[in-house]
CSV table of C-alpha atoms in Angstrom, one decimal:
chain,number,residue,atom,x,y,z
A,1,UNK,CA,-21.1,30.0,-46.1
A,2,UNK,CA,-21.9,29.8,-42.4
A,3,UNK,CA,-19.2,27.1,-41.8
A,4,UNK,CA,-16.7,27.9,-39.1
A,5,UNK,CA,-13.0,27.7,-39.8
A,6,UNK,CA,-11.1,24.8,-38.2
A,7,UNK,CA,-7.7,25.8,-36.9
A,8,UNK,CA,-5.4,22.8,-37.1
A,9,UNK,CA,-1.9,22.4,-35.7
A,10,UNK,CA,0.9,20.5,-37.5
A,11,UNK,CA,0.9,16.8,-36.9
A,12,UNK,CA,4.3,17.0,-35.1
A,13,UNK,CA,2.7,19.3,-32.5
A,14,UNK,CA,-0.3,17.1,-31.9
A,15,UNK,CA,1.6,13.9,-31.4
A,16,UNK,CA,5.4,14.0,-31.0
A,17,UNK,CA,7.1,10.6,-30.9
A,18,UNK,CA,9.7,10.4,-28.1
A,19,UNK,CA,12.5,7.9,-27.8
A,20,UNK,CA,10.8,6.4,-24.8
A,21,UNK,CA,7.6,5.7,-26.7
A,22,UNK,CA,9.5,4.1,-29.5
A,23,UNK,CA,11.5,2.0,-27.1
A,24,UNK,CA,8.4,0.7,-25.2
A,25,UNK,CA,6.4,0.0,-28.4
A,26,UNK,CA,9.3,-1.8,-30.1
A,27,UNK,CA,10.4,-3.7,-27.0
A,28,UNK,CA,6.9,-4.6,-26.0
A,29,UNK,CA,6.0,-5.8,-29.5
A,30,UNK,CA,9.1,-8.0,-29.6
A,31,UNK,CA,8.3,-9.4,-26.2
A,32,UNK,CA,4.9,-10.3,-27.4
A,33,UNK,CA,6.4,-12.0,-30.5
A,34,UNK,CA,8.7,-14.0,-28.2
A,35,UNK,CA,5.7,-15.1,-26.1
A,36,UNK,CA,4.0,-16.5,-29.2
A,37,UNK,CA,7.2,-18.3,-30.2
A,38,UNK,CA,7.4,-19.8,-26.7
A,39,UNK,CA,3.9,-21.0,-27.0
A,40,UNK,CA,4.7,-22.8,-30.3
A,41,UNK,CA,7.7,-24.4,-28.7
A,42,UNK,CA,5.6,-25.7,-25.8
A,43,UNK,CA,3.2,-27.3,-28.2
A,44,UNK,CA,6.0,-29.1,-30.0
A,45,UNK,CA,7.4,-30.3,-26.6
A,46,UNK,CA,4.0,-31.7,-25.7
A,47,UNK,CA,4.0,-33.7,-28.9
A,48,UNK,CA,7.4,-35.2,-28.0
A,49,UNK,CA,9.3,-33.3,-30.7
A,50,UNK,CA,12.8,-32.2,-29.6
A,51,UNK,CA,13.3,-28.5,-30.1
A,52,UNK,CA,16.8,-27.4,-31.2
A,53,UNK,CA,18.5,-24.7,-29.0
A,54,UNK,CA,18.5,-21.3,-30.6
A,55,UNK,CA,20.1,-18.6,-28.4
A,56,UNK,CA,19.3,-14.9,-28.6
A,57,UNK,CA,21.8,-12.5,-30.0
A,58,UNK,CA,23.2,-9.6,-28.1
A,59,UNK,CA,20.9,-7.1,-29.8
A,60,UNK,CA,17.8,-9.3,-29.1
A,61,UNK,CA,18.7,-9.5,-25.4
A,62,UNK,CA,19.4,-5.7,-25.3
A,63,UNK,CA,16.0,-5.1,-27.0
A,64,UNK,CA,14.2,-7.3,-24.5
A,65,UNK,CA,16.0,-5.6,-21.6
A,66,UNK,CA,14.9,-2.2,-22.9
A,67,UNK,CA,11.3,-3.0,-21.9
A,68,UNK,CA,10.7,-1.2,-18.5
A,69,UNK,CA,9.9,-4.5,-16.8
A,70,UNK,CA,11.0,-3.2,-13.3
A,71,UNK,CA,8.6,-0.3,-13.6
A,72,UNK,CA,5.8,-2.4,-14.9
A,73,UNK,CA,6.3,-5.0,-12.2
A,74,UNK,CA,6.2,-2.3,-9.5
A,75,UNK,CA,2.9,-1.0,-11.0
A,76,UNK,CA,1.6,-4.6,-11.2
A,77,UNK,CA,2.5,-5.1,-7.5
A,78,UNK,CA,0.6,-2.0,-6.5
A,79,UNK,CA,-2.4,-3.0,-8.6
A,80,UNK,CA,-2.5,-6.4,-6.9
A,81,UNK,CA,-2.9,-4.6,-3.6
A,82,UNK,CA,-6.0,-2.7,-4.6
A,83,UNK,CA,-9.0,-4.1,-2.7
A,84,UNK,CA,-11.6,-5.5,-5.0
A,85,UNK,CA,-15.4,-5.1,-4.3
A,86,UNK,CA,-16.9,-8.2,-2.8
A,87,UNK,CA,-19.1,-8.8,-5.9
A,88,UNK,CA,-16.1,-8.6,-8.2
A,89,UNK,CA,-13.8,-11.0,-6.4
A,90,UNK,CA,-15.3,-14.3,-7.5
A,91,UNK,CA,-15.4,-13.4,-11.3
A,92,UNK,CA,-11.8,-12.1,-11.2
A,93,UNK,CA,-10.4,-15.0,-9.3
A,94,UNK,CA,-12.4,-17.6,-11.2
A,95,UNK,CA,-10.9,-16.3,-14.5
A,96,UNK,CA,-7.4,-16.6,-13.0
A,97,UNK,CA,-8.2,-20.1,-11.7
A,98,UNK,CA,-9.5,-21.2,-15.1
A,99,UNK,CA,-6.6,-19.6,-17.0
A,100,UNK,CA,-3.7,-21.1,-14.9
A,101,UNK,CA,-5.3,-24.3,-13.6
A,102,UNK,CA,-5.3,-23.4,-9.9
A,103,UNK,CA,-6.5,-26.1,-7.5
A,104,UNK,CA,-8.5,-24.3,-4.9
A,105,UNK,CA,-9.5,-27.5,-3.0
A,106,UNK,CA,-5.9,-27.4,-1.6
A,107,UNK,CA,-6.3,-23.8,-0.3
A,108,UNK,CA,-6.7,-23.3,3.4
A,109,UNK,CA,-9.5,-20.9,2.6
A,110,UNK,CA,-11.6,-22.0,-0.5
A,111,UNK,CA,-14.1,-19.1,-0.3
A,112,UNK,CA,-13.0,-16.6,-3.0
A,113,UNK,CA,-14.7,-13.8,-1.3
A,114,UNK,CA,-12.2,-14.1,1.6
A,115,UNK,CA,-9.3,-12.7,-0.5
A,116,UNK,CA,-9.5,-8.9,-0.6
A,117,UNK,CA,-7.1,-8.4,-3.4
A,118,UNK,CA,-5.0,-10.3,-6.0
A,119,UNK,CA,-1.9,-10.2,-3.8
A,120,UNK,CA,-3.7,-12.1,-1.0
A,121,UNK,CA,-5.0,-14.6,-3.5
A,122,UNK,CA,-1.5,-15.2,-5.0
A,123,UNK,CA,-0.1,-15.7,-1.5
A,124,UNK,CA,-2.9,-18.1,-0.4
A,125,UNK,CA,-1.9,-20.7,2.2
A,126,UNK,CA,-2.5,-24.4,1.8
A,127,UNK,CA,-4.3,-26.9,4.1
A,128,UNK,CA,-1.8,-28.5,6.4
A,129,UNK,CA,-2.3,-32.0,5.0
A,130,UNK,CA,-2.1,-30.8,1.3
A,131,UNK,CA,1.7,-31.1,1.2
A,132,UNK,CA,3.2,-33.8,3.4
A,133,UNK,CA,6.9,-33.4,3.9
A,134,UNK,CA,9.0,-36.4,2.9
A,135,UNK,CA,11.0,-37.6,6.0
A,136,UNK,CA,13.0,-40.3,4.3
A,137,UNK,CA,15.0,-38.3,1.7
A,138,UNK,CA,17.5,-35.6,2.7
A,139,UNK,CA,16.5,-32.9,0.2
A,140,UNK,CA,12.9,-32.1,-0.7
A,141,UNK,CA,11.4,-29.7,-3.2
A,142,UNK,CA,11.1,-26.2,-1.6
A,143,UNK,CA,8.1,-25.3,-3.8
A,144,UNK,CA,5.5,-26.5,-6.3
A,145,UNK,CA,6.7,-26.2,-9.9
A,146,UNK,CA,8.4,-27.8,-12.9
A,147,UNK,CA,11.9,-29.3,-12.9
A,148,UNK,CA,13.8,-27.5,-15.6
A,149,UNK,CA,17.2,-29.1,-14.9
A,150,UNK,CA,19.3,-30.9,-12.3
A,151,UNK,CA,22.6,-32.7,-12.0
A,152,UNK,CA,26.3,-32.1,-11.2
A,153,UNK,CA,27.9,-28.7,-11.7
A,154,UNK,CA,30.7,-29.1,-14.3
A,155,UNK,CA,33.4,-26.6,-15.4
A,156,UNK,CA,32.0,-23.8,-13.3
A,157,UNK,CA,28.9,-23.8,-15.5
A,158,UNK,CA,25.3,-24.6,-14.5
A,159,UNK,CA,22.5,-25.5,-16.9
A,160,UNK,CA,19.3,-23.4,-16.6
A,161,UNK,CA,17.7,-25.7,-19.2
A,162,UNK,CA,19.2,-28.5,-21.3
A,163,UNK,CA,22.0,-27.1,-23.5
A,164,UNK,CA,21.8,-23.5,-22.1
A,165,UNK,CA,24.2,-22.6,-19.3
A,166,UNK,CA,25.3,-19.8,-17.1
A,167,UNK,CA,28.4,-19.0,-15.1
A,168,UNK,CA,28.4,-20.2,-11.5
A,169,UNK,CA,30.4,-17.3,-10.2
A,170,UNK,CA,28.3,-14.7,-12.1
A,171,UNK,CA,25.2,-16.2,-10.6
A,172,UNK,CA,26.3,-16.4,-7.0
A,173,UNK,CA,28.7,-13.5,-7.0
A,174,UNK,CA,32.2,-13.4,-5.4
A,175,UNK,CA,33.1,-16.0,-2.8
A,176,UNK,CA,31.9,-15.0,0.7
A,177,UNK,CA,34.5,-14.4,3.3
A,178,UNK,CA,35.3,-17.3,5.6
A,179,UNK,CA,34.3,-15.3,8.7
A,180,UNK,CA,30.6,-15.5,7.5
A,181,UNK,CA,30.8,-19.3,6.9
A,182,UNK,CA,31.1,-22.2,9.3
A,183,UNK,CA,33.7,-24.1,7.3
A,184,UNK,CA,37.2,-23.4,6.0
A,185,UNK,CA,37.9,-22.0,2.5
A,186,UNK,CA,39.7,-23.9,-0.2
A,187,UNK,CA,43.0,-22.7,-1.5
A,188,UNK,CA,42.7,-19.5,-3.5
A,189,UNK,CA,44.3,-21.1,-6.5
A,190,UNK,CA,41.4,-23.4,-7.1
A,191,UNK,CA,38.5,-22.6,-9.4
A,192,UNK,CA,35.4,-21.0,-8.0
A,193,UNK,CA,33.6,-24.3,-8.1
A,194,UNK,CA,36.3,-26.1,-6.2
A,195,UNK,CA,36.3,-23.3,-3.5
A,196,UNK,CA,32.7,-24.1,-2.8
A,197,UNK,CA,33.4,-27.8,-2.2
A,198,UNK,CA,34.7,-28.0,1.4
A,199,UNK,CA,35.0,-31.8,1.9
A,200,UNK,CA,37.2,-34.2,0.0
A,201,UNK,CA,35.1,-36.6,-2.1
A,202,UNK,CA,32.2,-34.3,-2.4
A,203,UNK,CA,30.6,-32.8,-5.6
A,204,UNK,CA,28.6,-29.7,-6.4
A,205,UNK,CA,25.0,-30.3,-7.5
A,206,UNK,CA,22.2,-28.0,-8.8
A,207,UNK,CA,18.4,-28.1,-9.3
A,208,UNK,CA,16.2,-25.6,-11.1
A,209,UNK,CA,12.5,-25.3,-10.3
A,210,UNK,CA,10.1,-23.1,-12.3
A,211,UNK,CA,7.0,-21.8,-10.5
A,212,UNK,CA,4.2,-21.0,-13.0
A,213,UNK,CA,1.6,-18.3,-12.1
A,214,UNK,CA,-0.9,-20.9,-11.0
A,215,UNK,CA,1.4,-22.7,-8.6
A,216,UNK,CA,1.5,-22.3,-4.8
A,217,UNK,CA,3.7,-19.2,-4.4
A,218,UNK,CA,5.4,-19.8,-1.0
A,219,UNK,CA,8.7,-21.6,-0.8
A,220,UNK,CA,10.1,-23.6,2.1
A,221,UNK,CA,13.4,-24.9,3.4
A,222,UNK,CA,14.6,-27.9,1.3
A,223,UNK,CA,16.6,-29.5,4.1
A,224,UNK,CA,18.0,-28.9,7.6
A,225,UNK,CA,20.6,-26.2,7.1
A,226,UNK,CA,21.9,-22.9,8.5
A,227,UNK,CA,21.6,-19.6,6.5
A,228,UNK,CA,24.6,-17.4,7.2
A,229,UNK,CA,24.5,-14.8,4.4
A,230,UNK,CA,22.1,-13.1,2.0
A,231,UNK,CA,23.2,-11.4,-1.3
A,232,UNK,CA,20.7,-9.4,-3.3
A,233,UNK,CA,21.2,-8.6,-7.0
A,234,UNK,CA,18.8,-6.0,-8.3
A,235,UNK,CA,19.1,-6.9,-12.0
A,236,UNK,CA,16.4,-7.0,-14.7
A,237,UNK,CA,13.0,-8.7,-14.5
A,238,UNK,CA,12.7,-10.7,-17.7
A,239,UNK,CA,10.3,-13.7,-18.0
A,240,UNK,CA,11.8,-16.9,-16.7
A,241,UNK,CA,9.4,-19.4,-18.3
A,242,UNK,CA,11.1,-22.4,-19.9
A,243,UNK,CA,10.8,-20.9,-23.5
A,244,UNK,CA,12.7,-17.8,-22.5
A,245,UNK,CA,15.2,-19.8,-20.4
A,246,UNK,CA,16.0,-21.8,-23.5
A,247,UNK,CA,16.4,-18.6,-25.6
A,248,UNK,CA,18.6,-16.3,-23.4
A,249,UNK,CA,21.9,-17.5,-22.1
A,250,UNK,CA,22.6,-16.6,-18.5
A,251,UNK,CA,19.0,-15.4,-18.0
A,252,UNK,CA,19.2,-16.0,-14.3
A,253,UNK,CA,22.4,-13.9,-14.1
A,254,UNK,CA,20.6,-11.0,-15.8
A,255,UNK,CA,17.5,-11.1,-13.5
A,256,UNK,CA,17.0,-9.8,-10.0
A,257,UNK,CA,17.6,-12.5,-7.4
A,258,UNK,CA,18.1,-13.2,-3.7
A,259,UNK,CA,20.9,-15.7,-2.9
A,260,UNK,CA,20.8,-17.3,0.5
A,261,UNK,CA,24.0,-19.2,1.4
A,262,UNK,CA,25.0,-21.3,4.4
A,263,UNK,CA,25.8,-24.9,5.2
A,264,UNK,CA,24.2,-28.3,5.9
A,265,UNK,CA,25.6,-31.5,7.2
A,266,UNK,CA,27.5,-32.2,4.0
A,267,UNK,CA,29.0,-28.7,3.5
A,268,UNK,CA,28.0,-25.7,1.3
A,269,UNK,CA,24.3,-25.1,0.6
A,270,UNK,CA,22.5,-22.3,-1.2
A,271,UNK,CA,19.0,-21.4,-2.3
A,272,UNK,CA,18.4,-18.6,-4.8
A,273,UNK,CA,15.0,-17.0,-5.5
A,274,UNK,CA,15.0,-15.5,-9.0
A,275,UNK,CA,12.7,-12.7,-9.9
A,276,UNK,CA,10.7,-12.4,-13.1
A,277,UNK,CA,8.3,-10.1,-14.9
A,278,UNK,CA,5.4,-9.0,-12.7
A,279,UNK,CA,7.0,-10.4,-9.6
A,280,UNK,CA,6.2,-7.5,-7.3
A,281,UNK,CA,8.6,-8.7,-4.6
A,282,UNK,CA,10.6,-11.6,-3.3
A,283,UNK,CA,10.0,-11.9,0.5
A,284,UNK,CA,12.2,-13.8,3.0
A,285,UNK,CA,10.3,-14.2,6.2
A,286,UNK,CA,13.3,-13.8,8.6
A,287,UNK,CA,14.9,-10.9,6.6
A,288,UNK,CA,13.0,-7.7,7.3
A,289,UNK,CA,15.7,-5.6,5.8
A,290,UNK,CA,15.3,-7.1,2.3
A,291,UNK,CA,13.4,-4.9,-0.2
A,292,UNK,CA,13.3,-6.2,-3.8
A,293,UNK,CA,12.4,-4.4,-7.1
A,294,UNK,CA,13.1,-1.0,-5.5
A,295,UNK,CA,14.0,2.0,-7.7
A,296,UNK,CA,16.8,2.9,-5.2
A,297,UNK,CA,19.0,0.1,-6.4
A,298,UNK,CA,21.2,0.3,-9.4
A,299,UNK,CA,21.6,-2.6,-11.9
A,300,UNK,CA,24.9,-4.4,-12.0
A,301,UNK,CA,25.5,-4.1,-8.3
A,302,UNK,CA,24.7,-6.4,-5.4
A,303,UNK,CA,24.0,-5.9,-1.7
A,304,UNK,CA,25.4,-8.2,1.1
A,305,UNK,CA,23.9,-8.9,4.5
A,306,UNK,CA,25.4,-11.3,7.1
A,307,UNK,CA,23.2,-13.1,9.6
A,308,UNK,CA,26.2,-13.9,11.8
A,309,UNK,CA,26.9,-11.2,14.4
A,310,UNK,CA,28.2,-10.9,18.0
A,311,UNK,CA,24.8,-11.9,19.3
A,312,UNK,CA,24.3,-14.7,16.8
A,313,UNK,CA,27.4,-16.8,16.0
A,314,UNK,CA,25.5,-19.5,14.1
A,315,UNK,CA,23.2,-17.8,11.6
A,316,UNK,CA,19.6,-18.7,10.9
A,317,UNK,CA,18.8,-22.4,11.5
A,318,UNK,CA,16.1,-23.8,9.1
A,319,UNK,CA,14.3,-27.1,9.5
A,320,UNK,CA,13.3,-29.1,6.4
A,321,UNK,CA,9.8,-28.0,5.3
A,322,UNK,CA,9.8,-24.8,7.4
A,323,UNK,CA,8.4,-21.6,5.8
A,324,UNK,CA,11.1,-19.6,4.2
A,325,UNK,CA,9.6,-17.0,1.8
A,326,UNK,CA,7.2,-16.2,-1.0
A,327,UNK,CA,6.9,-14.7,-4.5
A,328,UNK,CA,4.1,-12.4,-5.5
A,329,UNK,CA,3.8,-14.3,-8.8
A,330,UNK,CA,5.5,-17.3,-10.5
A,331,UNK,CA,9.2,-17.4,-10.7
A,332,UNK,CA,12.2,-19.7,-10.3
A,333,UNK,CA,14.2,-21.3,-7.4
A,334,UNK,CA,17.8,-22.6,-7.9
A,335,UNK,CA,19.4,-24.9,-5.4
A,336,UNK,CA,23.2,-25.3,-5.5
A,337,UNK,CA,24.7,-27.5,-2.9
A,338,UNK,CA,27.6,-29.7,-1.9
A,339,UNK,CA,27.0,-33.5,-1.3
A,340,UNK,CA,28.9,-36.8,-1.5
A,341,UNK,CA,29.4,-38.4,-4.8
A,342,UNK,CA,26.7,-41.0,-4.2
A,343,UNK,CA,24.0,-38.4,-4.0
A,344,UNK,CA,21.2,-39.3,-6.5
A,345,UNK,CA,18.4,-37.2,-7.8
A,346,UNK,CA,15.0,-38.8,-8.0
A,347,UNK,CA,13.8,-36.6,-10.9
A,348,UNK,CA,13.1,-36.3,-14.6
A,349,UNK,CA,13.6,-33.1,-16.5
A,350,UNK,CA,10.2,-31.4,-17.3
A,351,UNK,CA,8.3,-33.2,-14.5
A,352,UNK,CA,5.9,-31.5,-12.2
A,353,UNK,CA,6.8,-31.5,-8.5
A,354,UNK,CA,5.1,-30.3,-5.4
A,355,UNK,CA,6.5,-28.9,-2.2
A,356,UNK,CA,7.6,-31.7,0.2
A,357,UNK,CA,8.3,-34.3,-2.4
A,358,UNK,CA,11.8,-35.8,-2.6
A,359,UNK,CA,14.5,-34.2,-4.9
A,360,UNK,CA,17.2,-36.7,-4.0
A,361,UNK,CA,19.0,-38.5,-1.3
A,362,UNK,CA,22.1,-40.4,-0.4
């Protein structure tokens, strides 16, 4: 008799489902399911069982892209910059080292207490002798990672993994004007691929390197070349691990990326840093105007910047092995370049490679 009455509100007023909540829950759940599927595929590959290619449908890609990966990646980037208490650094970094197999004996500073936040730990430098640069071969690996694919570019299509391709023109964007390049342009009637090949008898080659979260996160110049132009595509930030690359056609064309183009002794040369989920930023050391994963950019567009000016007629010269840039977490680097027909890759698909090791030579 002395009980008090409880005044309750309708359920709809207590918790109202909004479209954004449904979108995040559905997309996030599906992304988790895909991660599990990727794990199963990796286990089959380790056992030597060939996995058939099964591409995502349009609605699956749209559902995955509905996850606010750009917002989450910006949040992750800010979280990485939060300074950790000294007593917490060793347990946090040790868990990361154990999870992703990081070799701290190669780090310039092995003491985990030295790194104030996760961002500093991700961008750790290596000991000078840890990555000797191959002097014999003309093209070296710009980073640590896993070789996803390599070979000649055919029919204006490039393979991101075996059997899954993307459009060369969609990936690099429209042809850069001849005023920003050191060599003459091919006739306009030729295909996009033929326009990139500037010397008779040459072919166009490509190489895709995947950087896992535990890899060394800086990348370097793969050869002696001159960078004349930068093109930034905002794009999405979907995962680029091999399982997703096998599932989504033109994944690299969907994602945010920074395309550096120029020339080397054999003609056209380009290096593209592809963004991914939780990659807070892509940094190019000599390009202070570049800001990636910014909310001010709109998807579907791109931004050009030329390093050739009245004061600099040549562009940015890069030496083989020189520091070029860095990721805040694992991602992918794509090399597309022109070379004579006798250029040979010294690689196997799926192999691990380290910065400084040979990719190929004449």
